[in-house]
Short mmCIF file of C-alpha atoms in Angstrom, two decimals:
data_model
loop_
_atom_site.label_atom_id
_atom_site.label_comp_id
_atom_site.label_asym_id
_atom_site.label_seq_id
_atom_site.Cartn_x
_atom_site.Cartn_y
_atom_site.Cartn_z
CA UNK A 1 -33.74 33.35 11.57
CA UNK A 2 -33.59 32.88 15.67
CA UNK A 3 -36.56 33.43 17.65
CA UNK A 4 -37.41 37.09 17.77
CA UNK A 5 -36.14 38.33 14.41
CA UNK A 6 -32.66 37.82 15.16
CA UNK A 7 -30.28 37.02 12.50
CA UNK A 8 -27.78 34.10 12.90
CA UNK A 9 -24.80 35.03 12.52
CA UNK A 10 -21.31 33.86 10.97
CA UNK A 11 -17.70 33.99 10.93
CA UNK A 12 -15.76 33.84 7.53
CA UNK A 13 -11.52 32.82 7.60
CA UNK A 14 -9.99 32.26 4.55
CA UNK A 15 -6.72 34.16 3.57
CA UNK A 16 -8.22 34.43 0.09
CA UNK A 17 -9.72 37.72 -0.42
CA UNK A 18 -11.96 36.98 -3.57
CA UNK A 19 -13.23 33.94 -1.49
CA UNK A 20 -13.81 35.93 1.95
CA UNK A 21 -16.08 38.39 -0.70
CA UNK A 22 -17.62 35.60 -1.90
CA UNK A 23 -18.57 33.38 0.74
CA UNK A 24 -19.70 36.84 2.95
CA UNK A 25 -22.13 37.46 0.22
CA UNK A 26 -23.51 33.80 -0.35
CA UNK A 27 -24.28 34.28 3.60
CA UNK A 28 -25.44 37.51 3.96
CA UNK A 29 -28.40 36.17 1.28
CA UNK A 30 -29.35 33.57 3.37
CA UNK A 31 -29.91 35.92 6.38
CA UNK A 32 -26.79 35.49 8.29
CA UNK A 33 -24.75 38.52 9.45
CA UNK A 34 -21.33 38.01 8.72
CA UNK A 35 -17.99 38.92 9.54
CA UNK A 36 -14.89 37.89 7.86
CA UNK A 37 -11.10 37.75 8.63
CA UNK A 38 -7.78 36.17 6.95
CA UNK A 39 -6.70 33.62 9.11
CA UNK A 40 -7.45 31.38 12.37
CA UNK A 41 -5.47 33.86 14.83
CA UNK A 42 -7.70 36.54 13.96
CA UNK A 43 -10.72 34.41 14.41
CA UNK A 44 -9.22 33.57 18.03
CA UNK A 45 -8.79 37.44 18.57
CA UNK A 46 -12.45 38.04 17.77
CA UNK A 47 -13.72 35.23 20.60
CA UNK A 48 -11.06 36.21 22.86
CA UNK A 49 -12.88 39.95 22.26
CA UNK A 50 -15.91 38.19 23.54
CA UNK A 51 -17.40 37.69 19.95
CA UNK A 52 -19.63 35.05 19.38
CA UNK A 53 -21.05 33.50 16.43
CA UNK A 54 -23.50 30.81 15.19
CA UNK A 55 -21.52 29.45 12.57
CA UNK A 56 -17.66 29.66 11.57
CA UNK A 57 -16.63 28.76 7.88
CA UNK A 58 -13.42 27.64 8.26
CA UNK A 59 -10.91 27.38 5.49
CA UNK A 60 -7.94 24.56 5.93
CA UNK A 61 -4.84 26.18 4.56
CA UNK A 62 -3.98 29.56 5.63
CA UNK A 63 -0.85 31.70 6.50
CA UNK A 64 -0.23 32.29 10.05
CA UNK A 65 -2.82 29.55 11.81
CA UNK A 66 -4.40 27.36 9.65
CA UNK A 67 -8.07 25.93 9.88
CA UNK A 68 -7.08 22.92 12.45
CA UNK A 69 -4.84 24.45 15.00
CA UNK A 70 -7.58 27.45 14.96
CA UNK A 71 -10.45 24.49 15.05
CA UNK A 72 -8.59 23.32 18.02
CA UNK A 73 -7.68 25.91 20.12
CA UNK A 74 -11.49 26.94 19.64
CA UNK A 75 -12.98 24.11 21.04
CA UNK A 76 -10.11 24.04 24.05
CA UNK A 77 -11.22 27.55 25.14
CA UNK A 78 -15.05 25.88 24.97
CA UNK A 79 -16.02 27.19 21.74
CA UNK A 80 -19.21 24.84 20.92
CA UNK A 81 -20.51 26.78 18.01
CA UNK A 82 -21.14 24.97 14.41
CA UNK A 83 -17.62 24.96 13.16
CA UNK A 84 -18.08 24.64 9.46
CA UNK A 85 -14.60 22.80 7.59
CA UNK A 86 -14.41 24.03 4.03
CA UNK A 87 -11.37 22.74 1.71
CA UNK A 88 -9.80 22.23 -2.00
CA UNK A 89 -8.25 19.27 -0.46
CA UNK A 90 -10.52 16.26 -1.61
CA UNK A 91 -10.71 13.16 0.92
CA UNK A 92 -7.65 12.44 2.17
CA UNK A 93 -5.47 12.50 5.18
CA UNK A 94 -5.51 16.19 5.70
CA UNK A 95 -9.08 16.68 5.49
CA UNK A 96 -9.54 13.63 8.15
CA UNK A 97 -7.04 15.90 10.07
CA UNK A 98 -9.22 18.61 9.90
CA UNK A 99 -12.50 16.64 10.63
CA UNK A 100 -10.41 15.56 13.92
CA UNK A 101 -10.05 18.69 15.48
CA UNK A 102 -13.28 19.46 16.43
CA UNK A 103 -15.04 20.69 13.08
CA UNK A 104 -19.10 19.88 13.07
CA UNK A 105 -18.41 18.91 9.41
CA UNK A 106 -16.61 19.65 6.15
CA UNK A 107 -17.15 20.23 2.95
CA UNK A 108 -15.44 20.81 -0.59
CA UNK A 109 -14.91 24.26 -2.22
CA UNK A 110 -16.33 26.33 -3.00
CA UNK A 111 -18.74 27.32 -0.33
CA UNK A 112 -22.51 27.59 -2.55
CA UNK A 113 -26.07 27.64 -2.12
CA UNK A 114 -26.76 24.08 -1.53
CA UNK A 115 -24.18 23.92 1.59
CA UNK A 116 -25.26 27.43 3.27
CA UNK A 117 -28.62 25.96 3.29
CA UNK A 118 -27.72 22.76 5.15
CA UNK A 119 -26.27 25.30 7.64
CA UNK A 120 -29.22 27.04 7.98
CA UNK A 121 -31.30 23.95 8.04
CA UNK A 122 -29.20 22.54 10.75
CA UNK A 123 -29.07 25.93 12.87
CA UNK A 124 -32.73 25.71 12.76
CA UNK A 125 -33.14 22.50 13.77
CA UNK A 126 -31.06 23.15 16.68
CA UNK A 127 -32.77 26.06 17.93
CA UNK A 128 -36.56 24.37 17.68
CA UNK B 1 -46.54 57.62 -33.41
CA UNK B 2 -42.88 57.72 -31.17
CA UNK B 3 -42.68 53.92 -31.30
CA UNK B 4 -39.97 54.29 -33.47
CA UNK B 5 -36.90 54.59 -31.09
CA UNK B 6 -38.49 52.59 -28.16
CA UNK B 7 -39.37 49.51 -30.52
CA UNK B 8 -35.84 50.07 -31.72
CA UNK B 9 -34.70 50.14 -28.34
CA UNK B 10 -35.95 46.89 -27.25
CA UNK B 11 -34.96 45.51 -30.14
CA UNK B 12 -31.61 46.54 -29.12
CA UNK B 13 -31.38 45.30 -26.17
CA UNK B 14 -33.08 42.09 -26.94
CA UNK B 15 -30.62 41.04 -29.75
CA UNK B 16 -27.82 41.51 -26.86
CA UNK B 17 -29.57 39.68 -24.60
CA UNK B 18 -29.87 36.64 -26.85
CA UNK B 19 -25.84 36.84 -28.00
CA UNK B 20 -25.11 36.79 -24.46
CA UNK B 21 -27.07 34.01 -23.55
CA UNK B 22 -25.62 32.30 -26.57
CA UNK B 23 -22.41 33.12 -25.60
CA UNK B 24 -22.82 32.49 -22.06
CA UNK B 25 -24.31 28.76 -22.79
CA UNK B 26 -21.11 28.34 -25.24
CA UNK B 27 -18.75 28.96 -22.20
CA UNK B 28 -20.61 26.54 -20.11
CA UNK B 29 -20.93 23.95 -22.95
CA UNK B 30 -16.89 24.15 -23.52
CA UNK B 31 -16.24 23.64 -19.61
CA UNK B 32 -14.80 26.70 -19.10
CA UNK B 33 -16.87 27.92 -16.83
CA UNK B 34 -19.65 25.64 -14.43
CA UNK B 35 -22.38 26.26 -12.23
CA UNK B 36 -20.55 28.22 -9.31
CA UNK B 37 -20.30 31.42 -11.68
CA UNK B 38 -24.47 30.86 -12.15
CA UNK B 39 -23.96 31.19 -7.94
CA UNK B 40 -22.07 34.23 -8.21
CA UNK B 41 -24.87 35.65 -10.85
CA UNK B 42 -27.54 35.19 -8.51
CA UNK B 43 -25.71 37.01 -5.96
CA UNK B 44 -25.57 40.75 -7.89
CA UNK B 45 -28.65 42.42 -6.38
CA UNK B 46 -29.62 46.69 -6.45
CA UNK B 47 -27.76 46.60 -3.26
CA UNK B 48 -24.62 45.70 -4.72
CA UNK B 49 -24.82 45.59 -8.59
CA UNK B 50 -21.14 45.64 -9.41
CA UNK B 51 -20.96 42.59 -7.32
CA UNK B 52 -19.63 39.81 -10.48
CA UNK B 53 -17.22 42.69 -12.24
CA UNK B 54 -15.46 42.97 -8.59
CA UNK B 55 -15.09 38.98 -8.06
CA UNK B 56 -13.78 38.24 -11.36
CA UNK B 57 -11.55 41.60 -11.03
CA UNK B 58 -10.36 39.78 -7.21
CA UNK B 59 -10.07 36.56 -9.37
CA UNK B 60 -7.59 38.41 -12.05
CA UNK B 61 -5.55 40.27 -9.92
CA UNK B 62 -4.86 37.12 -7.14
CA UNK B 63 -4.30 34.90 -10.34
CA UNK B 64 -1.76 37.05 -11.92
CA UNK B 65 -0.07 37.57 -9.45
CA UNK B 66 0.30 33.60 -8.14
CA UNK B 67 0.88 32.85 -12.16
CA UNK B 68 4.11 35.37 -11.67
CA UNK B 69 5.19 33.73 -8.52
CA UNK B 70 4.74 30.08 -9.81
CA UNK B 71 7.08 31.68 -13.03
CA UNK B 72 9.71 32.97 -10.42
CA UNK B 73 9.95 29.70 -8.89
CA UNK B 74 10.52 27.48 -11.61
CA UNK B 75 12.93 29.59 -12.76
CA UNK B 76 15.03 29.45 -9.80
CA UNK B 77 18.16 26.91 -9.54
CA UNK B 78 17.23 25.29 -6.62
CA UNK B 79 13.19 24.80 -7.20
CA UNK B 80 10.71 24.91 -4.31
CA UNK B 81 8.35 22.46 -4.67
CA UNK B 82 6.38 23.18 -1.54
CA UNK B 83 6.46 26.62 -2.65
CA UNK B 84 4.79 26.17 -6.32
CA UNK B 85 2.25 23.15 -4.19
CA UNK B 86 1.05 26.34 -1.96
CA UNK B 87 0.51 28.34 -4.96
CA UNK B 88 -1.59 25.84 -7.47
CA UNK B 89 -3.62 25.09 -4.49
CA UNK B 90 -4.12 28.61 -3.72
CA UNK B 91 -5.06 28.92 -7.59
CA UNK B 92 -7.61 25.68 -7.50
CA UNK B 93 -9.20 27.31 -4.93
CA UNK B 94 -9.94 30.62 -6.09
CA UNK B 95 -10.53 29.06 -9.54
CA UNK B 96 -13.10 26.96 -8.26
CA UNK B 97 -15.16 29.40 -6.03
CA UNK B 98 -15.14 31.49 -9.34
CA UNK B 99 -16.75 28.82 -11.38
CA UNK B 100 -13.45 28.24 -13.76
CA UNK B 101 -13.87 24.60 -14.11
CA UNK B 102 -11.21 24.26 -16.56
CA UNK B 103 -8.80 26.57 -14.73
CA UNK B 104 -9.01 24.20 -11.72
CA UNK B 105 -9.04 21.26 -13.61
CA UNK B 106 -5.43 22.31 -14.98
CA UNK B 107 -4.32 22.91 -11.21
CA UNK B 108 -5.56 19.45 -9.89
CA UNK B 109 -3.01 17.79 -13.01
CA UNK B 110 -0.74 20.34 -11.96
CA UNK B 111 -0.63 19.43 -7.87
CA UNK B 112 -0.91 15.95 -8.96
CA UNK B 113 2.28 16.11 -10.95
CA UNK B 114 4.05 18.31 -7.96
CA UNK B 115 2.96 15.28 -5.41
CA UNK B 116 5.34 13.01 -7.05
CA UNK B 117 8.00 15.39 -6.74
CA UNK B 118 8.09 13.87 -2.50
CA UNK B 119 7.85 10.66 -3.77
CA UNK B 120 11.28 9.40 -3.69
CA UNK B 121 9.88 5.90 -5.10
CA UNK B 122 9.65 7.19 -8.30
CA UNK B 123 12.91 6.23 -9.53
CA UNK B 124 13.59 5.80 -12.75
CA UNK B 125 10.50 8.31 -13.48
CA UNK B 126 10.52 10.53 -16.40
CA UNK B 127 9.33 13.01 -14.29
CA UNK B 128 11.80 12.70 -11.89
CA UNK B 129 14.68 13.56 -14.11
CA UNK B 130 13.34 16.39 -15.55
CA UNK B 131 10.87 17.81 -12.65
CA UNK B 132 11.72 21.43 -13.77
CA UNK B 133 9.92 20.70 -17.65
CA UNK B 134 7.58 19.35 -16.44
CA UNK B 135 6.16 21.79 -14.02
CA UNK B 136 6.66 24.09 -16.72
CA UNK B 137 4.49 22.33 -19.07
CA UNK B 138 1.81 22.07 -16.14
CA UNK B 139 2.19 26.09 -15.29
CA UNK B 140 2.11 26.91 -19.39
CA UNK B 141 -1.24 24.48 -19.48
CA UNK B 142 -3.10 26.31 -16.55
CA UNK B 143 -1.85 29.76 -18.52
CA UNK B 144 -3.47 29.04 -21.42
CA UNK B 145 -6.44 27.82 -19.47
CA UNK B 146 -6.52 31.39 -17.67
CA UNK B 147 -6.22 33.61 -20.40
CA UNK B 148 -8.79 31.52 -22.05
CA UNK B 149 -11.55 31.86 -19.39
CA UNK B 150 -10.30 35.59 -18.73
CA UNK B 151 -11.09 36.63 -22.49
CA UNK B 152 -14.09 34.77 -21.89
CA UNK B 153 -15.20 36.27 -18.96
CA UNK B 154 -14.40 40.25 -19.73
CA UNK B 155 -16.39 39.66 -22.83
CA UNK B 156 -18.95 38.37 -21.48
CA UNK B 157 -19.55 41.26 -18.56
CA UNK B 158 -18.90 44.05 -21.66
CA UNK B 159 -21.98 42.28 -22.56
CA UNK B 160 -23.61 42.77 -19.60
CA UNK B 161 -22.45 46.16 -19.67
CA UNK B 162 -23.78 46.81 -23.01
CA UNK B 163 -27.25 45.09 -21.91
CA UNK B 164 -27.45 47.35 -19.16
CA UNK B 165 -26.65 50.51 -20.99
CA UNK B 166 -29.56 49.17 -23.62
CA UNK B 167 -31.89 49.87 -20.66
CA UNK B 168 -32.16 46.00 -20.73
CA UNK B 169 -31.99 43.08 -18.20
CA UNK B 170 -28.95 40.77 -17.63
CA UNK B 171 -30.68 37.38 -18.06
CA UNK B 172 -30.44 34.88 -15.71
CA UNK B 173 -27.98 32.00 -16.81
CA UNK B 174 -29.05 28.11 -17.00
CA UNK B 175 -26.26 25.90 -16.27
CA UNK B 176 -26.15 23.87 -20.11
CA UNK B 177 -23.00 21.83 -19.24
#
């Protein structure tokens, strides 16, 4: 939790609907108040709405704008939040893509426990 | 005394519980399902009790309906490989965040076989001559692997079901693999 009792908050986009359901779930029980959406020009709308989040889980492959032009075009607009990679990929080229364009880190599907609370440990850290 | 139909109750309720953490443990023994479906266990609370039956409903519906397109595709004269790539790794994924190892582990072989399709080195490659089999072996493989793990799973949540209408608890699972 932030200082005074806030909840950190997070931004779900994956085109997958079972996975949005899922991963919004996982991080609504560690304390985070999420919001989802299906793709990275959605998640642009939301900042361009003046939106802002603590953490964005960011799927790779998605219709529309995937997870490293979104990645990018966050971080040109000055986006510094925790952007959060998350991919079915396995190490390779495309996930050292994704890595490049500006994610904080990256991690295999599917989203669980374990990873959520790194997040949360990390968030922590950064507000203290 | 009543204790008749309580004890009898209980007793009800406790046999199901043990046959479903018997089956349960089976599933995860057999690889069909791993510890990502314990995750999705732990997240049904009061607030949202139907919380598993509606994943693993998302899970049936999104992996019908990519099994149908992967079916139309192969079928096709001209076949899109890109197309049937998109769709096993749209499969893996779901698969994966649902906890059906072996489901997955049929669309990894399956996306490892399509890779070689780019792969104009390949030459004289068995595969190469007859891509089209092939992928159809790959797509009937992760089939059977589906329907497996989805007679699996609707059994074991009409055992939940039948817990819960016991006026028992659904026990927490242990991950046995």
């Amino acid at each position: 939790m932030k200082k005074g009792g806030q909840k950190f908050s997070a931004l779900v986009v994956d085109d997958n609907k079972m996975i949005r359901k899922v991963e919004e779930k996982l991080l609504a029980r560690f304390g985070f108040e999420t919001k989802v959406v299906e793709n990275g020009e959605k998640a642009l709308k939301l900042f361009d709405d003046g939106y802002t989040f603590d953490v964005v889980v960011m799927d790779m492959e998605m219709p529309v704008m995937n997870g490293p032009v979104a990645t990018r075009a966050l971080r040109a607009r000055g986006v510094d939040c925790m952007i959060v990679g998350v991919t079915s990929c396995g190490d390779g080229p495309e996930k050292a893509e994704f890595e490049a364009s500006g994610l904080n880190c990256c991690w295999e599907k599917p989203l669980n426990a374990e990873i959520v609370g790194t997040i949360l440990n990390k968030l922590d850290n950064k507000m203290s | 005394m009543e204790i008749g139909g309580e004890y009898l109750e209980i007793l009800g309720s406790s046999i199901l519980m043990t046959d479903y953490l018997e089956y349960s443990n089976a599933l995860f023994r057999e690889g069909l399902l791993d510890g990502q479906f314990i995750q999705l266990q732990m997240l049904r609370d009061d607030s949202n009790p139907d919380f598993v039956v509606e994943v693993v409903t998302l899970f049936f519906e999104d992996s019908q309906r990519i099994l149908n397109e992967l079916s139309k595709t192969l079928d096709e004269q001209n076949v899109d490989f890109k197309k049937i790539d998109a769709n096993v790794h749209q499969l893996k994924g779901s698969s994966s965040s649902i906890g059906a190892q072996r489901v997955r582990n049929a669309c990894i072989a399956f996306r490892s076989f399509c890779d070689a399709q780019d792969v104009e080195s390949y030459g004289f490659c068995f595969f190469v001559l007859f891509p089209d089999q092939m992928c159809l072996r790959c797509l009937q493989q992760v089939k059977q692997e589906y329907l497996l793990v989805k007679n699996k799973l609707e059994a074991l949540l009409r055992l939940e079901q039948q817990i819960v209408a016991a006026g028992g608890v659904v026990p927490t699972l242990n991950d046995v693999s």
